[in-house]
PDB file of C-alpha atoms and ligand atoms in Angstrom:
ATOM      1  CA  MET W   1      -8.051   5.163 -20.966  1.00 83.00           C
ATOM      2  CA  GLY W   2      -5.492   3.389 -23.318  1.00 95.00           C
ATOM      3  CA  LEU W   3      -3.688   0.435 -22.840  1.00 97.00           C
ATOM      4  CA  SER W   4      -0.248   1.814 -21.777  1.00 98.00           C
ATOM      5  CA  GLN W   5      -2.326   3.950 -19.007  1.00 98.00           C
ATOM      6  CA  HIS W   6      -3.737   0.515 -17.741  1.00 98.00           C
ATOM      7  CA  GLN W   7      -0.402  -1.031 -17.643  1.00 98.00           C
ATOM      8  CA  ARG W   8       0.915   1.676 -15.682  1.00 98.00           C
ATOM      9  CA  GLU W   9      -1.890   1.425 -13.254  1.00 98.00           C
ATOM     10  CA  PHE W  10      -1.549  -2.149 -13.109  1.00 98.00           C
ATOM     11  CA  THR W  11       1.963  -1.909 -12.321  1.00 98.00           C
ATOM     12  CA  LEU W  12       1.357   0.648  -9.579  1.00 98.00           C
ATOM     13  CA  ASN W  13      -1.331  -1.732  -7.953  1.00 98.00           C
ATOM     14  CA  VAL W  14       1.089  -4.607  -8.131  1.00 98.00           C
ATOM     15  CA  SER W  15       3.619  -2.834  -5.966  1.00 98.00           C
ATOM     16  CA  LYS W  16       0.709  -2.177  -3.309  1.00 98.00           C
ATOM     17  CA  LEU W  17      -0.037  -5.883  -3.280  1.00 98.00           C
ATOM     18  CA  ILE W  18       3.538  -6.573  -2.911  1.00 98.00           C
ATOM     19  CA  GLN W  19       3.600  -4.416   0.016  1.00 98.00           C
ATOM     20  CA  PHE W  20       0.267  -5.957   1.547  1.00 98.00           C
ATOM     21  CA  ALA W  21       1.432  -9.515   0.897  1.00 98.00           C
ATOM     22  CA  PHE W  22       4.583  -8.996   3.159  1.00 98.00           C
ATOM     23  CA  SER W  23       2.642  -7.227   5.815  1.00 98.00           C
ATOM     24  CA  LYS W  24       0.676 -10.280   6.162  1.00 98.00           C
ATOM     25  CA  GLY W  25       3.215 -12.494   6.539  1.00 98.00           C
ATOM     26  CA  ILE W  26       3.406 -13.788   2.886  1.00 98.00           C
ATOM     27  CA  GLU W  27       6.569 -13.007   1.276  1.00 98.00           C
ATOM     28  CA  LEU W  28       6.906 -12.941  -2.497  1.00 98.00           C
ATOM     29  CA  THR W  29       9.041 -13.828  -5.510  1.00 98.00           C
ATOM     30  CA  PHE W  30       8.299 -13.074  -8.802  1.00 98.00           C
ATOM     31  CA  GLY W  31       7.224 -15.503 -11.485  1.00 97.00           C
ATOM     32  CA  GLU W  32       6.022 -14.408 -14.977  1.00 97.00           C
ATOM     33  CA  ALA W  33       4.875 -11.025 -15.848  1.00 98.00           C
ATOM     34  CA  TYR W  34       5.158  -9.959 -19.722  1.00 98.00           C
ATOM     35  CA  ARG W  35       5.166 -12.963 -21.850  1.00 97.00           C
ATOM     36  CA  THR W  36       5.551 -13.212 -25.304  1.00 97.00           C
ATOM     37  CA  ARG W  37       3.349 -14.619 -28.265  1.00 97.00           C
ATOM     38  CA  GLU W  38       5.830 -17.648 -28.621  1.00 97.00           C
ATOM     39  CA  GLN W  39       5.963 -18.630 -25.214  1.00 97.00           C
ATOM     40  CA  GLN W  40       2.152 -18.487 -24.767  1.00 97.00           C
ATOM     41  CA  LEU W  41       1.947 -20.604 -27.843  1.00 97.00           C
ATOM     42  CA  LEU W  42       4.529 -23.177 -25.946  1.00 97.00           C
ATOM     43  CA  TYR W  43       2.258 -23.257 -23.260  1.00 95.00           C
ATOM     44  CA  VAL W  44      -1.003 -23.779 -25.216  1.00 96.00           C
ATOM     45  CA  GLN W  45       0.541 -26.598 -27.167  1.00 97.00           C
ATOM     46  CA  SER W  46       1.922 -28.287 -23.838  1.00 97.00           C
ATOM     47  CA  GLY W  47      -1.560 -27.576 -22.037  1.00 93.00           C
ATOM     48  CA  LYS W  48      -0.224 -25.472 -19.521  1.00 90.00           C
ATOM     49  CA  SER W  49      -2.475 -22.524 -20.795  1.00 90.00           C
ATOM     50  CA  LYS W  50      -5.798 -23.170 -22.770  1.00 87.00           C
ATOM     51  CA  THR W  51      -5.890 -19.513 -24.315  1.00 92.00           C
ATOM     52  CA  MET W  52      -3.806 -17.396 -26.576  1.00 96.00           C
ATOM     53  CA  ASN W  53      -5.750 -14.403 -25.093  1.00 96.00           C
ATOM     54  CA  SER W  54      -3.977 -14.191 -21.821  1.00 96.00           C
ATOM     55  CA  ASN W  55      -3.505 -10.792 -20.072  1.00 97.00           C
ATOM     56  CA  HIS W  56       0.203 -11.742 -19.635  1.00 98.00           C
ATOM     57  CA  LEU W  57       0.536 -10.760 -23.703  1.00 98.00           C
ATOM     58  CA  ARG W  58      -0.938  -7.260 -22.651  1.00 98.00           C
ATOM     59  CA  ARG W  59       1.607  -6.645 -19.698  1.00 98.00           C
ATOM     60  CA  LEU W  60      -1.605  -7.026 -17.514  1.00 98.00           C
ATOM     61  CA  ALA W  61      -0.988  -9.864 -15.402  1.00 98.00           C
ATOM     62  CA  VAL W  62       1.836 -11.019 -13.149  1.00 98.00           C
ATOM     63  CA  ASP W  63       2.536 -14.312 -11.247  1.00 98.00           C
ATOM     64  CA  PHE W  64       4.052 -14.888  -7.754  1.00 98.00           C
ATOM     65  CA  ASN W  65       5.491 -17.658  -5.517  1.00 98.00           C
ATOM     66  CA  PHE W  66       4.391 -17.468  -2.021  1.00 98.00           C
ATOM     67  CA  PHE W  67       6.439 -18.272   1.185  1.00 98.00           C
ATOM     68  CA  LYS W  68       4.498 -18.394   4.514  1.00 98.00           C
ATOM     69  CA  ASN W  69       6.687 -18.834   7.393  1.00 97.00           C
ATOM     70  CA  GLY W  70       9.524 -19.382   4.874  1.00 96.00           C
ATOM     71  CA  ASN W  71       7.675 -22.461   3.234  1.00 98.00           C
ATOM     72  CA  LEU W  72       6.535 -22.231  -0.471  1.00 98.00           C
ATOM     73  CA  THR W  73       2.871 -22.401  -0.645  1.00 98.00           C
ATOM     74  CA  TYR W  74       0.163 -22.001  -3.548  1.00 98.00           C
ATOM     75  CA  LYS W  75      -2.941 -22.893  -1.369  1.00 97.00           C
ATOM     76  CA  PHE W  76      -6.060 -20.903  -1.844  1.00 97.00           C
ATOM     77  CA  GLU W  77      -6.531 -20.431   1.975  1.00 97.00           C
ATOM     78  CA  ASP W  78      -3.367 -19.220   2.235  1.00 97.00           C
ATOM     79  CA  ILE W  79      -3.635 -16.651  -0.535  1.00 98.00           C
ATOM     80  CA  LYS W  80      -7.100 -15.705  -0.463  1.00 97.00           C
ATOM     81  CA  GLU W  81      -6.665 -12.784   1.839  1.00 98.00           C
ATOM     82  CA  ILE W  82      -4.056 -11.280  -0.742  1.00 98.00           C
ATOM     83  CA  GLY W  83      -6.356 -12.120  -3.750  1.00 98.00           C
ATOM     84  CA  ASP W  84      -9.441 -10.377  -1.934  1.00 97.00           C
ATOM     85  CA  TYR W  85      -6.889  -7.223  -1.493  1.00 98.00           C
ATOM     86  CA  TRP W  86      -5.958  -7.469  -5.222  1.00 98.00           C
ATOM     87  CA  GLU W  87      -9.677  -7.188  -6.361  1.00 98.00           C
ATOM     88  CA  SER W  88     -10.680  -4.567  -3.891  1.00 98.00           C
ATOM     89  CA  LEU W  89      -7.650  -2.220  -5.529  1.00 98.00           C
ATOM     90  CA  HIS W  90      -9.552  -1.780  -8.989  1.00 98.00           C
ATOM     91  CA  PRO W  91     -12.935  -3.113 -10.225  1.00 97.00           C
ATOM     92  CA  LYS W  92     -11.308  -4.585 -13.326  1.00 97.00           C
ATOM     93  CA  ASN W  93      -8.710  -6.686 -11.089  1.00 98.00           C
ATOM     94  CA  ARG W  94      -8.951 -10.429 -10.975  1.00 97.00           C
ATOM     95  CA  TRP W  95      -7.231 -13.197  -8.894  1.00 98.00           C
ATOM     96  CA  GLY W  96      -6.634 -16.409 -10.378  1.00 97.00           C
ATOM     97  CA  GLY W  97      -7.799 -18.279  -7.633  1.00 97.00           C
ATOM     98  CA  ASP W  98     -11.290 -16.792  -7.803  1.00 95.00           C
ATOM     99  CA  TRP W  99     -11.738 -15.830 -11.576  1.00 93.00           C
ATOM    100  CA  ASN W 100     -15.361 -15.355 -10.890  1.00 91.00           C
ATOM    101  CA  LYS W 101     -15.016 -13.155  -7.919  1.00 91.00           C
ATOM    102  CA  ASN W 102     -17.709 -15.255  -6.074  1.00 91.00           C
ATOM    103  CA  ASP W 103     -15.331 -15.937  -2.939  1.00 91.00           C
ATOM    104  CA  ILE W 104     -15.733 -19.561  -3.546  1.00 90.00           C
ATOM    105  CA  LYS W 105     -12.993 -22.112  -4.161  1.00 92.00           C
ATOM    106  CA  ASP W 106     -14.399 -23.559  -7.668  1.00 90.00           C
ATOM    107  CA  GLY W 107     -13.537 -24.192 -11.166  1.00 89.00           C
ATOM    108  CA  PHE W 108     -10.024 -23.581 -12.548  1.00 87.00           C
ATOM    109  CA  ILE W 109      -7.572 -22.586  -9.660  1.00 92.00           C
ATOM    110  CA  ASP W 110      -4.570 -20.488 -10.504  1.00 94.00           C
ATOM    111  CA  THR W 111      -3.470 -18.937  -7.289  1.00 97.00           C
ATOM    112  CA  PRO W 112      -0.093 -17.221  -8.472  1.00 98.00           C
ATOM    113  CA  HIS W 113      -2.008 -15.378 -11.068  1.00 97.00           C
ATOM    114  CA  PHE W 114      -3.104 -11.625 -10.619  1.00 98.00           C
ATOM    115  CA  GLU W 115      -4.410  -9.461 -13.402  1.00 98.00           C
ATOM    116  CA  MET W 116      -6.207  -6.350 -14.721  1.00 98.00           C
ATOM    117  CA  ASN W 117      -8.912  -7.652 -17.104  1.00 97.00           C
ATOM    118  CA  ILE W 118     -10.041  -4.729 -19.173  1.00 95.00           C
TER     119      ILE W 118
HETATM  120 ZN1   ZN N 201      -0.528 -15.956 -14.655  1.00 54.26          ZN
END
């Protein structure tokens, strides 16, 4: 399967994620999806990111903002159900709140981030 096909599958799964989140009372707004190399370089230089190998560069990642009862939240506990759903949609899907898929809050936590890691 080529990159473009993966990108389309990723986008379709994001639509399911959005529907699921709203159905669970977590409303979403978009953060970043596609990111240019120039933007990624700025993030690496400023310490916001540690890698130039981000799936945002491949159109295979998206960041969301979450609203629970109208209040902005990025708490692991608030988002975990959505992260688990994301990982159930495709074996290559990863949630930034649980990079290693161990269901435990540990290591580097990036709850807004959902990606397909092909
Ligand atoms: Zn991200």
